CSV table of C-alpha atoms and ligand atoms in Angstrom, one decimal:
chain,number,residue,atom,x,y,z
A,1,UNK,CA,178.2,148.6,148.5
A,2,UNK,CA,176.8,147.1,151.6
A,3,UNK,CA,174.0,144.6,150.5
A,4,UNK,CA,173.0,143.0,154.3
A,5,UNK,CA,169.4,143.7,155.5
A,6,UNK,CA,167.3,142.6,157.7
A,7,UNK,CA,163.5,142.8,156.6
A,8,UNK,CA,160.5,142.4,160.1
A,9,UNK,CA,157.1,142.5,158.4
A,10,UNK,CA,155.9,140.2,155.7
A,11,UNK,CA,152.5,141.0,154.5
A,12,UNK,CA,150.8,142.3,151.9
A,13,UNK,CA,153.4,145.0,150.9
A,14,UNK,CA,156.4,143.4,153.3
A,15,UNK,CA,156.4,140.2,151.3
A,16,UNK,CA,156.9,141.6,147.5
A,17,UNK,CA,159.2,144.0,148.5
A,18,UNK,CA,161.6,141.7,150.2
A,19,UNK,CA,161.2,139.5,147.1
A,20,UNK,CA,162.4,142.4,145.1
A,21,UNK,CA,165.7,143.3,147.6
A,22,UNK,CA,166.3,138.9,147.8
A,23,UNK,CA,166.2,139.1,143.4
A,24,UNK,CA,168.1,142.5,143.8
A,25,UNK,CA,171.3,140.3,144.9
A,26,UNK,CA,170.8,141.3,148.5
A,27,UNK,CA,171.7,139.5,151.8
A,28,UNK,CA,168.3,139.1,153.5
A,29,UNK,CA,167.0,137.7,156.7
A,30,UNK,CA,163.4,137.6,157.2
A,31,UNK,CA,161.0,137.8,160.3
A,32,UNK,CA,157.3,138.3,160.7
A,33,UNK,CA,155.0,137.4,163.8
A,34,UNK,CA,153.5,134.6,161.6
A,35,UNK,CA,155.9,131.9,160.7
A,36,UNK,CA,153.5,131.0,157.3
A,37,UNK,CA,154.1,134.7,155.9
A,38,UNK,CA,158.2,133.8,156.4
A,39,UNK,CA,158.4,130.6,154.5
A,40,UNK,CA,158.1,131.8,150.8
A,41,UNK,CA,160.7,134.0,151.2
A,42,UNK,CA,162.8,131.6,153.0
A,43,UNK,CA,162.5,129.4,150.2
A,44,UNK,CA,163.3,131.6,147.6
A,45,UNK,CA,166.9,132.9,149.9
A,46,UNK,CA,166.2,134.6,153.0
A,47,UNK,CA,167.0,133.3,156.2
A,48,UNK,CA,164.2,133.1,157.9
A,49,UNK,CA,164.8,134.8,161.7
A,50,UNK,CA,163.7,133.6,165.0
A,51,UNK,CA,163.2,137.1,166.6
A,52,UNK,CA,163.7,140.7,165.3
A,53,UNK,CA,166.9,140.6,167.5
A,54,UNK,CA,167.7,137.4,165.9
A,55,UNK,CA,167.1,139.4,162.5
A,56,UNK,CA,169.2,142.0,162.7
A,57,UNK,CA,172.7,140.2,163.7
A,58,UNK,CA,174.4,140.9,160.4
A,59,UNK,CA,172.4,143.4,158.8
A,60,UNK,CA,173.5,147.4,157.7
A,61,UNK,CA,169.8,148.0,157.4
A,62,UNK,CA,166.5,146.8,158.9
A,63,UNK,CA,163.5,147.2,156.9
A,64,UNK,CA,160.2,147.4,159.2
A,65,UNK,CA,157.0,147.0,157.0
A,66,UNK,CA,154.0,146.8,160.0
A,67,UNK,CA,150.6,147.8,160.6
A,68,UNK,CA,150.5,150.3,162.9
A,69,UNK,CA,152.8,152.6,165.5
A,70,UNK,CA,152.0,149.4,168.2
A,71,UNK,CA,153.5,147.2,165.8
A,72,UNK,CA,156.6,149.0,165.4
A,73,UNK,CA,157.7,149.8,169.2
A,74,UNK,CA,156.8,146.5,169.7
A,75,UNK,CA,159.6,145.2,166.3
A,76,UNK,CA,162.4,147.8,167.7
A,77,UNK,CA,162.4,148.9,170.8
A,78,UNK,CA,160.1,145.9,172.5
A,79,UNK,CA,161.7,142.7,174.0
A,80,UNK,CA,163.8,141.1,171.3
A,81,UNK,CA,162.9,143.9,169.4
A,82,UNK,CA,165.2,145.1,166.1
A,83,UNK,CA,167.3,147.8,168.6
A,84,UNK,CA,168.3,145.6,171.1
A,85,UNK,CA,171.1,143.9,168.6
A,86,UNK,CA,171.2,146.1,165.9
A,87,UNK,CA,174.8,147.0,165.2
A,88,UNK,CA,176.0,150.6,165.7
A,89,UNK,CA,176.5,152.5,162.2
A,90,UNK,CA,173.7,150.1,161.0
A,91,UNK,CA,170.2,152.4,160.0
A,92,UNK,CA,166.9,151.0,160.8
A,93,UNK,CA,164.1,152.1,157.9
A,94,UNK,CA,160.5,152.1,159.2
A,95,UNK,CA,158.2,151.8,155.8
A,96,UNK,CA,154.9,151.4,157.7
A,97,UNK,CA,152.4,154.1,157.9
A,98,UNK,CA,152.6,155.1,161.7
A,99,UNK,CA,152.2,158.2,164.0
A,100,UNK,CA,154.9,160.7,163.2
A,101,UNK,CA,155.6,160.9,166.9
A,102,UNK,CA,156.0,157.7,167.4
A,103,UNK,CA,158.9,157.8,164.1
A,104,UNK,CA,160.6,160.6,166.1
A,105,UNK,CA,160.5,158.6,169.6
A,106,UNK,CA,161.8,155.1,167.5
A,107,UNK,CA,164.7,157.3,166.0
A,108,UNK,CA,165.7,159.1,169.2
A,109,UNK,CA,165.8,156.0,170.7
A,110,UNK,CA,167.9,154.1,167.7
A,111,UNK,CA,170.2,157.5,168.0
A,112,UNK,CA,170.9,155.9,172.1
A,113,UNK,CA,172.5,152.3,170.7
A,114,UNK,CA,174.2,154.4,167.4
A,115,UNK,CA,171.8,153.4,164.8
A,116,UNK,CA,170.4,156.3,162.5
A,117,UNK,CA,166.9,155.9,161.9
A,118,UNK,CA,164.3,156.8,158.8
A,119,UNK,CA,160.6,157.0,158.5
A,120,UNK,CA,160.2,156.1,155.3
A,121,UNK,CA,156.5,155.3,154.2
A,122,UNK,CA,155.2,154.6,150.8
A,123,UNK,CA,152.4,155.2,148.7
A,124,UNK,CA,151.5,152.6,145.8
A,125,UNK,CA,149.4,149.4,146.4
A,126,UNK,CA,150.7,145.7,146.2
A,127,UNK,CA,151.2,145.6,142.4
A,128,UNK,CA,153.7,149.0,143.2
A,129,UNK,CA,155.3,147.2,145.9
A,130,UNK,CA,156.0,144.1,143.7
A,131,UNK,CA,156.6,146.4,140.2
A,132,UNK,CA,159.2,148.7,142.7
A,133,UNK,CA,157.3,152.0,141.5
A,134,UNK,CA,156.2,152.8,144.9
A,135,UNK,CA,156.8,156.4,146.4
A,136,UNK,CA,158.7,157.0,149.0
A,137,UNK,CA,158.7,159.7,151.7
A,138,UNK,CA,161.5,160.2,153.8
A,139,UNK,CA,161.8,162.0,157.1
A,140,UNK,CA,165.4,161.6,158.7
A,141,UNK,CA,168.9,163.1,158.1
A,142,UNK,CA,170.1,163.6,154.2
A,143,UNK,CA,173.2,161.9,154.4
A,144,UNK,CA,171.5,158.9,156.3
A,145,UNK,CA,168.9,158.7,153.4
A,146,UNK,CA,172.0,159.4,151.0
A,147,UNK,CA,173.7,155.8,152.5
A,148,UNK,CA,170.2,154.2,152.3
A,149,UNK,CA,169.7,155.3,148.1
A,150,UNK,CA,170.7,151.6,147.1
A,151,UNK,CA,167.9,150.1,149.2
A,152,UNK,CA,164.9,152.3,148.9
A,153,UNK,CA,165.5,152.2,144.6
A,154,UNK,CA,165.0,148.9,144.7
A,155,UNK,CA,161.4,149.2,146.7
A,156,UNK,CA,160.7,152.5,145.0
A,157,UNK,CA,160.4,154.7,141.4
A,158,UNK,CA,160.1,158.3,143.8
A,159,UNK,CA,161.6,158.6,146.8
A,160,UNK,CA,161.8,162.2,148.4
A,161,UNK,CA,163.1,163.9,151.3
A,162,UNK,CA,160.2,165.4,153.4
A,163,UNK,CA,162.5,166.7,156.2
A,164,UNK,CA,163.6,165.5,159.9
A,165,UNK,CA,162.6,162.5,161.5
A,166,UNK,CA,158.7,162.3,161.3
A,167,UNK,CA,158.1,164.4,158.4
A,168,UNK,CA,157.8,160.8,155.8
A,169,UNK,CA,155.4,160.0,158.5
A,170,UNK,CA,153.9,163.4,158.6
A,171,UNK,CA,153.6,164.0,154.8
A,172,UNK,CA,152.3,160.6,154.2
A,173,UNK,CA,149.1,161.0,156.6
A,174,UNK,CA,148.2,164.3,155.2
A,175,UNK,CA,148.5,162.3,151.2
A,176,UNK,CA,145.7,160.2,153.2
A,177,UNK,CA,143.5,162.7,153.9
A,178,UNK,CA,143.1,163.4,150.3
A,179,UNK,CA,142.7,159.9,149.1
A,180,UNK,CA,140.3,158.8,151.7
A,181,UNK,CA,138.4,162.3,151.3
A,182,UNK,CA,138.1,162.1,147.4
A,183,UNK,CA,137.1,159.2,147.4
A,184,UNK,CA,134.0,159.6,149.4
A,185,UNK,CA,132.9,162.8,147.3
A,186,UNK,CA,134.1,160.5,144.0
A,187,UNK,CA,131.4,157.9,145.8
A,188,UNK,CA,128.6,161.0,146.1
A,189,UNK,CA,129.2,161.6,143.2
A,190,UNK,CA,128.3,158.6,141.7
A,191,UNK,CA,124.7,158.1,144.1
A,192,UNK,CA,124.2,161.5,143.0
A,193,UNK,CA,124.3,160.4,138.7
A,194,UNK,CA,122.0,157.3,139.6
A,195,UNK,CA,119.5,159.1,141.6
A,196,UNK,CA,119.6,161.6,138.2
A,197,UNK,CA,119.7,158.6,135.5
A,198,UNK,CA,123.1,159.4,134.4
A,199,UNK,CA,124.6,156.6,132.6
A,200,UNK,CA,127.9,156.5,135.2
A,201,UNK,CA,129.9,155.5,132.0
A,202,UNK,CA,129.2,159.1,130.4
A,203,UNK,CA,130.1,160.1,134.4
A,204,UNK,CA,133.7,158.8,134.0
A,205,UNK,CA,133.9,160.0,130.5
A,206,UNK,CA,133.6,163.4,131.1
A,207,UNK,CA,135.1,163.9,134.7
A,208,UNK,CA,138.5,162.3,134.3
A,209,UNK,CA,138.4,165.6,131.8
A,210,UNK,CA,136.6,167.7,133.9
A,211,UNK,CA,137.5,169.5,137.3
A,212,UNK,CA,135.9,166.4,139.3
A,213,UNK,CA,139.0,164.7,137.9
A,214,UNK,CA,141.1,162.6,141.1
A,215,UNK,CA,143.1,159.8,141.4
A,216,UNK,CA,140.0,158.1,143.4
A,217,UNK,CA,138.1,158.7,139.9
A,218,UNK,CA,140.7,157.2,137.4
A,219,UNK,CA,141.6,154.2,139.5
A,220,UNK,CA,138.7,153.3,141.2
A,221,UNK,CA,135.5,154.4,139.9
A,222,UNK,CA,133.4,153.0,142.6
A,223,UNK,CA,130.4,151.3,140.7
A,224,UNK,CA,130.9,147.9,138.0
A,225,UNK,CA,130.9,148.0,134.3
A,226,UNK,CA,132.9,151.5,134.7
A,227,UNK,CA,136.6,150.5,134.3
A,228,UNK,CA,138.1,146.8,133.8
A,229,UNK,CA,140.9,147.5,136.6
A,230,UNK,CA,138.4,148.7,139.2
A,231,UNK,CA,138.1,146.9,142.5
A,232,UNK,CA,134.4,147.1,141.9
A,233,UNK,CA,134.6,144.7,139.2
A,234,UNK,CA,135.6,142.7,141.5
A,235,UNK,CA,133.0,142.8,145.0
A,236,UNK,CA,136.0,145.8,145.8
A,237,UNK,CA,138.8,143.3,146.2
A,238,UNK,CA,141.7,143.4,145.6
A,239,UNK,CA,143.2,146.6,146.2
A,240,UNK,CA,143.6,149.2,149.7
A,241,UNK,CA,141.6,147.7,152.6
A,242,UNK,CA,139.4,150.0,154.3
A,243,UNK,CA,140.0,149.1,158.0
A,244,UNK,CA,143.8,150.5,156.5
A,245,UNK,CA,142.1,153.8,155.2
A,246,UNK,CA,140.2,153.9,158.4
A,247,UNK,CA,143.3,153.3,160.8
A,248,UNK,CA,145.2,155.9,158.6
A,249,UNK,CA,142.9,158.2,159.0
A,250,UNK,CA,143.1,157.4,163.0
A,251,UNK,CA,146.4,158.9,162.7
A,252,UNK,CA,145.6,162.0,160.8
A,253,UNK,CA,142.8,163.1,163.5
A,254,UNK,CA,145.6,162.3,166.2
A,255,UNK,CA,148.3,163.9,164.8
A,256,UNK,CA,145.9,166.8,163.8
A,257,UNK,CA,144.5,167.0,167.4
A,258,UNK,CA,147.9,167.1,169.0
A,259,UNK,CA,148.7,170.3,166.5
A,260,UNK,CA,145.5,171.8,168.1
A,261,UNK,CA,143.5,171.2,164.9
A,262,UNK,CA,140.7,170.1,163.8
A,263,UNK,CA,139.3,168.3,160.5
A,264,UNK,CA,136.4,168.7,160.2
A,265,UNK,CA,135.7,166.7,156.9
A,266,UNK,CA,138.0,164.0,157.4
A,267,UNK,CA,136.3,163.3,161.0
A,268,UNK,CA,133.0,162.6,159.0
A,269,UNK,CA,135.1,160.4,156.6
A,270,UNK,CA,136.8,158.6,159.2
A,271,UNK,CA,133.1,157.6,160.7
A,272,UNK,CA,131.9,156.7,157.1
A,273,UNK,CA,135.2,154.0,157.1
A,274,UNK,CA,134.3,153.0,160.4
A,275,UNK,CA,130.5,151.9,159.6
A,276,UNK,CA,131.9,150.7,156.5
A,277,UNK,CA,134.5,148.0,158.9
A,278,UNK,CA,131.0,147.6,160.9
A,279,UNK,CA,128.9,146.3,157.6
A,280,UNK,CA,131.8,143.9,157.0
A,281,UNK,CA,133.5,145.7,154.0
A,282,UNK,CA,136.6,146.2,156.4
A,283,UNK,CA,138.9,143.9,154.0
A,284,UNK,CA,137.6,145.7,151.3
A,285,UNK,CA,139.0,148.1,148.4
A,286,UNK,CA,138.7,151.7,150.3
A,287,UNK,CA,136.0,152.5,147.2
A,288,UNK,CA,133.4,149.9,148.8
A,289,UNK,CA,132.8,153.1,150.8
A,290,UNK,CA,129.8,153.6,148.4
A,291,UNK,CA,128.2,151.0,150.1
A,292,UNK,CA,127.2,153.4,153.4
A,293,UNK,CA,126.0,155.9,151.4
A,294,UNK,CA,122.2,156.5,151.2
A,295,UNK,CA,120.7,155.0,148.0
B,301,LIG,P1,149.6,143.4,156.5
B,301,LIG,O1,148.7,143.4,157.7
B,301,LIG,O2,149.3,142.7,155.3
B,301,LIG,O3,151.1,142.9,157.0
B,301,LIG,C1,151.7,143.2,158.2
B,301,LIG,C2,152.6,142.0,158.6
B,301,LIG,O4,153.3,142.4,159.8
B,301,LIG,C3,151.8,140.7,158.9
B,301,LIG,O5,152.4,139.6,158.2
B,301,LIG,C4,152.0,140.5,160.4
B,301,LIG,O6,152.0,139.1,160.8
B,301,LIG,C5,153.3,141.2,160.7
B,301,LIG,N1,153.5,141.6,162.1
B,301,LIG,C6,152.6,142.3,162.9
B,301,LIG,N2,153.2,142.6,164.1
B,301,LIG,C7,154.5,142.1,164.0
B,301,LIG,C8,155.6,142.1,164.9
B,301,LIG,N3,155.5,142.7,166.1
B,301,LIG,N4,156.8,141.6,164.4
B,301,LIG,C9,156.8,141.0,163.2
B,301,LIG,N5,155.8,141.0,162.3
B,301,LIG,C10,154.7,141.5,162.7
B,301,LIG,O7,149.9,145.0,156.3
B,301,LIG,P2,150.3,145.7,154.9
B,301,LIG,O8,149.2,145.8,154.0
B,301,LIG,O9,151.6,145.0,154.4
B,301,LIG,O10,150.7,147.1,155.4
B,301,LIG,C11,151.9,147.4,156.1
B,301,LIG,C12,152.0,148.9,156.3
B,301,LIG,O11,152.1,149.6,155.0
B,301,LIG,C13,150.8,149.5,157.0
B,301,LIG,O12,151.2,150.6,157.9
B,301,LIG,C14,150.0,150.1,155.9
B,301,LIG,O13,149.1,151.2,156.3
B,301,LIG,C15,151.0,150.5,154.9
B,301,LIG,N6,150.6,150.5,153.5
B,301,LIG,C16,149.8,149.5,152.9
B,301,LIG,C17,149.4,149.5,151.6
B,301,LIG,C18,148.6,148.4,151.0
B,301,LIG,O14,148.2,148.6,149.8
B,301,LIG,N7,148.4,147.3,151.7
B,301,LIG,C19,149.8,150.6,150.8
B,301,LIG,C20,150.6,151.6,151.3
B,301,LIG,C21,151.0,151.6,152.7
């Protein structure tokens, strides 16, 4: 089985999972914009890349892990991006959470220099990254994701085919919508049991049995002295940064918009995020959003 990759994108999520392919027994070279997020994985293996170009040279597979659509054209199809020396028959997986258009313009134009292309973005924080339970959802051809199998277990516990090129992208923004919405009315929720003198314990106790029950609930119960593992325990770090929830939710509206639709609840959500990046809470757990909501 062919074990060369090539792996652009070394942050947060980038960094753990290329840790996991290098102690998988894979071939790795490594590049990131910032030499500093490069060198621990040098040390522990990789080769450590001058250029995404310069990445690529033997790889079967590039890995792109980035933050944004920008970020992507910019790794593959820029100037000494991944795509001008990837080799034909190799396949290029995009992991970051981007505009679905923007998978389906980077594949079309991967298809040009005879490399397949998948949009494969994940759901799972850093501790899934690192533990390789992440989920994985794949837009692209079957037997492209078939020859990429050995790679994405590594990264991930689920991985699952959500049609053509675009759809990981497309499936992954509408997961966001959810999260980023229940976790607002999980935030309501919880002003609402103050203002009324509930004990926000009791709160927990009952909902994660009740029909209020969410993933925003069981993980991230927004106030302290609710759940050990809660971000705010912590002043809401570590966990999903808000500016992320709040680009994320950038893409929804703009995919949505160019579907002719409108969404109407995750608009007012998005604008709560954005205040929330204007108070300074942008590098926050997405559950600081409490913190812009009247007391
Ligand atoms: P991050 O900002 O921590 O890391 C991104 C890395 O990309 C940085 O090291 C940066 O230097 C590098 N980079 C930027 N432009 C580059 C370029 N042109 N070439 C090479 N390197 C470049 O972001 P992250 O938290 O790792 O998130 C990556 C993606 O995964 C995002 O799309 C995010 O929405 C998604 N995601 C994040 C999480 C999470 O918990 N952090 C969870 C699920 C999905």
């Amino acid at each position: 089985m062919d074990t060369r990759a090539a792996f652009i994108g070394l942050g947060t999520m980038g960094r753990p999972m290329a840790s996991r392919l290098l102690a998988a027994g894979w071939d790795l070279s490594v590049f990131d914009a910032d030499p500093a997020a490069m060198r621990p994985l040098v040390e522990a293996g990789a080769r450590g890349a001058a250029s995404p170009a310069d990445a690529v040279a033997d790889a079967s597979f590039i890995v792109t892990m980035l933050p944004n659509s920008q970020h992507v054209l910019d790794a593959t199809t820029g100037q000494d991006g991944a795509l001008t020396a990837a080799a034909p028959g190799s396949v290029l997986i995009d992991m970051s959470t981007i505009n679905p258009m923007t998978s389906r313009n980077v594949a079309t134009f991967a298809g040009t220099r005879g490399v397949a292309a998948l949009d494969a973005p994940v759901s799972g924080s850093s501790a899934g990254a690192a533990d390789g339970s992440l989920t994985i959802m794949v837009g692209g051809d079957a037997d492209v994701l078939d020859r990429s199998r050995h790679l994405l277990s590594v990264l991930g516990a689920r991985i699952v085919h959500c049609g053509r090129s675009g759809m990981g992208s497309a499936v992954k923004l509408a997961n966001q919508v959810m999260a980023a919405t229940s976790m607002v009315a999980v935030a309501e929720s919880f002003r609402l049991a103050q203002a009324l003198g509930v004990d926000p314990r009791l709160l927990y106790d009952v909902s994660t049995s009740s029909s209020g029950d969410s993933w925003s609930l069981r993980t991230r119960p927004p106030v302290p002295g609710v759940l050990d593992s809660s971000p705010a325990n912590h002043g809401f770090r570590p966990g999903f940064k808000a500016d992320l929830m709040r680009k994320d939710l950038d893409l929804a509206l703009s995919a949505a918009a160019s579907a002719g639709l409108d969404l109407p609840l995750a608009a007012a959500v998005h604008d709560l995020y954005a205040d929330l990046g204007k108070a300074g809470f942008g590098d926050r757990d997405f559950s600081a959003v409490i913190e812009v909501l009247p007391r």
